[in-house]
PDB file of C-alpha atoms in Angstrom:
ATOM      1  CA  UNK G   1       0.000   0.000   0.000  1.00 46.00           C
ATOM      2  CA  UNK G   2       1.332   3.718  -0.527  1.00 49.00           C
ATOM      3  CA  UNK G   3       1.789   6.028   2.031  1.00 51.00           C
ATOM      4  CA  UNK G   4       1.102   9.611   1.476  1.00 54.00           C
ATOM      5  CA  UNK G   5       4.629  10.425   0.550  1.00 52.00           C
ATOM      6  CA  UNK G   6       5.167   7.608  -2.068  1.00 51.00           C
ATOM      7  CA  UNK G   7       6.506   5.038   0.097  1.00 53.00           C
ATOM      8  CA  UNK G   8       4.885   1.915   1.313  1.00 58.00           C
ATOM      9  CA  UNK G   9       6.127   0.687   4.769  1.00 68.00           C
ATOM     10  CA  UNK G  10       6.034  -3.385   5.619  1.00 71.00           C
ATOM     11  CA  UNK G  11       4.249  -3.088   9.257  1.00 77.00           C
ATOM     12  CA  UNK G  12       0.914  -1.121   7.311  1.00 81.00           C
ATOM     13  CA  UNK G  13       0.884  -4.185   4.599  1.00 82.00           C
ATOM     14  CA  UNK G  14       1.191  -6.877   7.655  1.00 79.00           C
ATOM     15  CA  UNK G  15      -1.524  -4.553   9.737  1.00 84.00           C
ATOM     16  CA  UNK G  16      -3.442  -5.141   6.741  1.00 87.00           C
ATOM     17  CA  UNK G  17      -3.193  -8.890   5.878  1.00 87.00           C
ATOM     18  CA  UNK G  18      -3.349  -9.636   9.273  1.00 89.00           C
ATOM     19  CA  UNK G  19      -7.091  -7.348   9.279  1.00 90.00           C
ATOM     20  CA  UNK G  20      -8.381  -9.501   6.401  1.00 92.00           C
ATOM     21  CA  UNK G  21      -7.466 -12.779   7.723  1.00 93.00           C
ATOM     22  CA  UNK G  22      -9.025 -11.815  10.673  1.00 94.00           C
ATOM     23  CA  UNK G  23     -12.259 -10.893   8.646  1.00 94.00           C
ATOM     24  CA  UNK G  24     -12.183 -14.562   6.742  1.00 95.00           C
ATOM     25  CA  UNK G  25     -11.578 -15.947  10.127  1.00 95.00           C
ATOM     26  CA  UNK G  26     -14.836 -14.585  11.548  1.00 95.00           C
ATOM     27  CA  UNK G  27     -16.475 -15.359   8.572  1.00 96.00           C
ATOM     28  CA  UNK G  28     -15.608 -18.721   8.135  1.00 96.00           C
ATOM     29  CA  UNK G  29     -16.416 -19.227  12.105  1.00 97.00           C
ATOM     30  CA  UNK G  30     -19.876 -17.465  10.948  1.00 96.00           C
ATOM     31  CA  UNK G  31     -20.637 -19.417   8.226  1.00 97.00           C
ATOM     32  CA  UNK G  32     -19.890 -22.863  10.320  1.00 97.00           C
ATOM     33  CA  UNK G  33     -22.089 -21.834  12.595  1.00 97.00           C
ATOM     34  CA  UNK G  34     -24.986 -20.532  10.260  1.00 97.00           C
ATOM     35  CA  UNK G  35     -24.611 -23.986   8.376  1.00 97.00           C
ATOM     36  CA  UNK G  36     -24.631 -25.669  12.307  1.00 97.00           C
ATOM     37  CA  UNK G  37     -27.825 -24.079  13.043  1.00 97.00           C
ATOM     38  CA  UNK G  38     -29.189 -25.229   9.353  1.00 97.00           C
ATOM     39  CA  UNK G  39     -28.340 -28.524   9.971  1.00 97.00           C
ATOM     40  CA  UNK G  40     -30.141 -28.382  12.927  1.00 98.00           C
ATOM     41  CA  UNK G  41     -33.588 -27.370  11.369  1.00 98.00           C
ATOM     42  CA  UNK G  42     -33.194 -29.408   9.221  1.00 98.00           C
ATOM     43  CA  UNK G  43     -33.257 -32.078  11.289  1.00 98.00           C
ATOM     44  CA  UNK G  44     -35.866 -30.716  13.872  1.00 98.00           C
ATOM     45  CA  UNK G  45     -38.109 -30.177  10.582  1.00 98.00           C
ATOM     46  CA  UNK G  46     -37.224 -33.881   9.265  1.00 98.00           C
ATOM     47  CA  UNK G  47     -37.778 -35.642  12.612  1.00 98.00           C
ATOM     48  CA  UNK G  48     -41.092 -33.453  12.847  1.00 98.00           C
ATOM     49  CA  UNK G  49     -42.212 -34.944   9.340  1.00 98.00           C
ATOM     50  CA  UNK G  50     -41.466 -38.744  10.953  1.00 98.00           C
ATOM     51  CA  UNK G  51     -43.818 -38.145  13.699  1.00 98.00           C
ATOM     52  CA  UNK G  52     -46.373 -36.530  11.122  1.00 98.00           C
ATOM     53  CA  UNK G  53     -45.930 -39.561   9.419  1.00 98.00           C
ATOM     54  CA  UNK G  54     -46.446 -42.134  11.929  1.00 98.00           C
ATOM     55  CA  UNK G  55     -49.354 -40.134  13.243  1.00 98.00           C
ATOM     56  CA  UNK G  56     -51.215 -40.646  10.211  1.00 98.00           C
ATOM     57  CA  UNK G  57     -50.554 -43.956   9.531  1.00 98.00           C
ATOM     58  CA  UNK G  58     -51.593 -44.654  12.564  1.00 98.00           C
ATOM     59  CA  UNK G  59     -54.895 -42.665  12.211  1.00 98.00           C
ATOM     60  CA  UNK G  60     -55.394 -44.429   8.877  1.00 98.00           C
ATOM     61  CA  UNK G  61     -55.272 -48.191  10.235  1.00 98.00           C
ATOM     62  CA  UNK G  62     -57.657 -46.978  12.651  1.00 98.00           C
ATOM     63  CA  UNK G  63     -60.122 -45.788  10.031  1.00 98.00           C
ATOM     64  CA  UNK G  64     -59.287 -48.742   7.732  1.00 98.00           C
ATOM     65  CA  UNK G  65     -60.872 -50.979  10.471  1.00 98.00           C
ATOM     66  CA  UNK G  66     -63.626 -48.604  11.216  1.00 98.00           C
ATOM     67  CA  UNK G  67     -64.269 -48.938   7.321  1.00 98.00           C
ATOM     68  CA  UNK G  68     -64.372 -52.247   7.456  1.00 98.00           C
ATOM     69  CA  UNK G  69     -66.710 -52.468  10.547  1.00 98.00           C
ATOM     70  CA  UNK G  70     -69.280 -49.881   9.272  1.00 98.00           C
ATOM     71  CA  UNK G  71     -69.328 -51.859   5.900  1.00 98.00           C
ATOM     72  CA  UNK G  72     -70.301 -55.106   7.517  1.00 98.00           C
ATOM     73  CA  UNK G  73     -72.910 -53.548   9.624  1.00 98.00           C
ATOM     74  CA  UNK G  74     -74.118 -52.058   6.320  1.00 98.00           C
ATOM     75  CA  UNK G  75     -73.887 -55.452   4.556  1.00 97.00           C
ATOM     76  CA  UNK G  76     -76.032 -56.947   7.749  1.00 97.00           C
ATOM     77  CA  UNK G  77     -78.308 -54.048   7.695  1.00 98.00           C
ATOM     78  CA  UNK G  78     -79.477 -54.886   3.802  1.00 97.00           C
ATOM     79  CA  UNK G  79     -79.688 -58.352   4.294  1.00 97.00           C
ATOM     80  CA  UNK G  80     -82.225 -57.793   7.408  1.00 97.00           C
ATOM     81  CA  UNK G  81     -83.456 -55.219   5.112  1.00 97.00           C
ATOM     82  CA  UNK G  82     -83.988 -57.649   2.243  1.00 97.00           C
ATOM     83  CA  UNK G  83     -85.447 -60.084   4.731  1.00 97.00           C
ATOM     84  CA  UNK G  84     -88.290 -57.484   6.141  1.00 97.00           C
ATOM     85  CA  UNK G  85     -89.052 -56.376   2.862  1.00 97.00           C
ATOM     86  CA  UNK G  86     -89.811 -60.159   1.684  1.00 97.00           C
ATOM     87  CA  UNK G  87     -91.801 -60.811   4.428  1.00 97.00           C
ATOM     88  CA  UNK G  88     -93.308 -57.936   4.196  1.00 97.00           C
ATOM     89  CA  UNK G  89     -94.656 -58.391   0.486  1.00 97.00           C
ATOM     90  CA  UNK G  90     -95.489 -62.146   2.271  1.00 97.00           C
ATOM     91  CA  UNK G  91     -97.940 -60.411   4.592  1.00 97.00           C
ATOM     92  CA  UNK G  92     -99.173 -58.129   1.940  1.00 97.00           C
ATOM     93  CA  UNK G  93    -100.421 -61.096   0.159  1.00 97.00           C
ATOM     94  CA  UNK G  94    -102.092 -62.941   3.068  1.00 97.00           C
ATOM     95  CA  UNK G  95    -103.751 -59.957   3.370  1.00 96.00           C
ATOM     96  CA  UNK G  96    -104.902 -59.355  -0.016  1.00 96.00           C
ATOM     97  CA  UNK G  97    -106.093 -63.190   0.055  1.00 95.00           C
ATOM     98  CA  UNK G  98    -107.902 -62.654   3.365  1.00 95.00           C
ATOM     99  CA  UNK G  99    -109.473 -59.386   1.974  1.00 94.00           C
ATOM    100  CA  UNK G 100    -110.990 -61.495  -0.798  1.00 93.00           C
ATOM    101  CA  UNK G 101    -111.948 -64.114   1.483  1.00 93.00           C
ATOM    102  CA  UNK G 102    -113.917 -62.651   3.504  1.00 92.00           C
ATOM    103  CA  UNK G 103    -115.575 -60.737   0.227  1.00 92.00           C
ATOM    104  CA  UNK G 104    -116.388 -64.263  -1.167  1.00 91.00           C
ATOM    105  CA  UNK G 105    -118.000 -64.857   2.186  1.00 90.00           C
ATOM    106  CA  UNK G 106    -119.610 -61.915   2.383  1.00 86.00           C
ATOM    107  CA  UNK G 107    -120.917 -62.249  -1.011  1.00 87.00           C
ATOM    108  CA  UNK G 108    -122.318 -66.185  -0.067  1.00 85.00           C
ATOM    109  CA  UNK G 109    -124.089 -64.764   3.296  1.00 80.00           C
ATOM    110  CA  UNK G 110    -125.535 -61.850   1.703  1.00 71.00           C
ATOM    111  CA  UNK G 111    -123.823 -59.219   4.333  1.00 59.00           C
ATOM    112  CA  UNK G 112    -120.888 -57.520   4.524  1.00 54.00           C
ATOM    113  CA  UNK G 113    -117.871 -58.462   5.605  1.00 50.00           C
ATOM    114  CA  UNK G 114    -117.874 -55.765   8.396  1.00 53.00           C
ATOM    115  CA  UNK G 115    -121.412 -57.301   9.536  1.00 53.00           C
ATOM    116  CA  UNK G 116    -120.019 -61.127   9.614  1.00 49.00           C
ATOM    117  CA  UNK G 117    -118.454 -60.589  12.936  1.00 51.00           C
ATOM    118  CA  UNK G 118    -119.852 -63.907  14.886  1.00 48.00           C
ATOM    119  CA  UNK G 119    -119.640 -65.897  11.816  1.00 49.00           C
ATOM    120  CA  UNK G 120    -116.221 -66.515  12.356  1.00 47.00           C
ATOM    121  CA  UNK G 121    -116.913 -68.213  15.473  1.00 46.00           C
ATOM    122  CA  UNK G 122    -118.172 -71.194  14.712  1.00 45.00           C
ATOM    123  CA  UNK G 123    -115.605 -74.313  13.749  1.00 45.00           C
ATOM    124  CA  UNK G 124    -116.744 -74.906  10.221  1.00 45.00           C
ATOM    125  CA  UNK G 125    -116.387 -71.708   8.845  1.00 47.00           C
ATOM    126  CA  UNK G 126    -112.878 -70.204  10.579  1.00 47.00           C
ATOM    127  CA  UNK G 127    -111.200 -74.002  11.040  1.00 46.00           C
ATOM    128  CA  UNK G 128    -110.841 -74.296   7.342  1.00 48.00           C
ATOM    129  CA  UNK G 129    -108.898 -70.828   7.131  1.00 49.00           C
ATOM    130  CA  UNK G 130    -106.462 -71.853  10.536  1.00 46.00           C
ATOM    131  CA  UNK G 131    -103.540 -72.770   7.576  1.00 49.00           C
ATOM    132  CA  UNK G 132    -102.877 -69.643   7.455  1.00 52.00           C
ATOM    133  CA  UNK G 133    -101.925 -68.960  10.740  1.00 54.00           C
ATOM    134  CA  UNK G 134     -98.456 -69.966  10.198  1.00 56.00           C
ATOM    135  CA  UNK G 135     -95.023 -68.480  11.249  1.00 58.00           C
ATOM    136  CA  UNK G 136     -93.802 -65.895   8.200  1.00 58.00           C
ATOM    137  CA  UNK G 137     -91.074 -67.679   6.042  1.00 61.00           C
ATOM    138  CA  UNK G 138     -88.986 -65.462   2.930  1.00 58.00           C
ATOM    139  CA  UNK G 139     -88.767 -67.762  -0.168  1.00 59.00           C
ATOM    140  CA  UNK G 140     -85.185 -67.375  -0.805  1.00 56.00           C
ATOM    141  CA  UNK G 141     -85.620 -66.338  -4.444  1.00 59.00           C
ATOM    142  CA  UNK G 142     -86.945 -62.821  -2.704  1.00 56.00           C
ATOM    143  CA  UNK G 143     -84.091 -62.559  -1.026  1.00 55.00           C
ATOM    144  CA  UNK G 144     -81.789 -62.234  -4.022  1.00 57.00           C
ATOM    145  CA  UNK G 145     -84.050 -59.608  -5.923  1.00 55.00           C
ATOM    146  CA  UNK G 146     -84.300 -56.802  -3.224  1.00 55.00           C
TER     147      UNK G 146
END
């Protein structure tokens, strides 16, 4: 370096080196410890993700199997479902054939089937319709069709 008269003395230029290698000392020191603390989010951020991760797959098992459970109370649910319905198009038929029944005896006695209230009494008229007072059984062919 040059000195205000031209000349250029050896303890400014050491001054000087020694100043900058000072500066890329505390840089370098600086930069360890900025890529130190980098590192260490890093790390805090991947070990973060990890538990994330295990968190949900444990949270998915747990609705895999509640899946699974609600669909086979679902499946159970439309079979019973299928079963009611059958017997209930069963009892809609005994019905109908009851209803016409007791039109057909109506018709025969000359009342109305609301009048024939003590015919139904007597053995010879109700004993031939007791058949029908049997426990409700779904064909399985109506099962299959619901």
């Amino acid at each position: 370096m040059a000195s205000p008269g031209g000349t250029s003395t050896c303890s400014e230029e050491g001054g000087l080196l020694a100043a900058v290698e000072q500066r890329k000392r505390k840089r370098m020191i600086s930069n360890r410890e900025s890529a130190r603390r980098s590192r260490m989010r890093k790390q805090k951020h991947l070990d973060g993700l990890t538990a994330q991760s295990k968190q949900l797959r444990t949270e998915k098992e747990q609705l895999v199997t509640s899946l699974s459970l609600t669909q086979q109370q679902c499946a159970a649910v439309e079979a019973e479902n299928c079963v009611l319905r059958a017997q209930g198009t069963e009892l809609s038929r005994r019905l109908q054939a009851l209803e016409e029944i007791l039109c057909l005896v109506g018709s025969l006695s000359g009342g109305s089937p609301a009048n024939l209230g003590g015919n139904f009494n007597s053995s010879s008229s109700w004993g031939s319709f007791m058949c029908m007072n049997q426990p409700i059984m779904a064909a399985a062919e109506s099962l299959f069709y619901c």
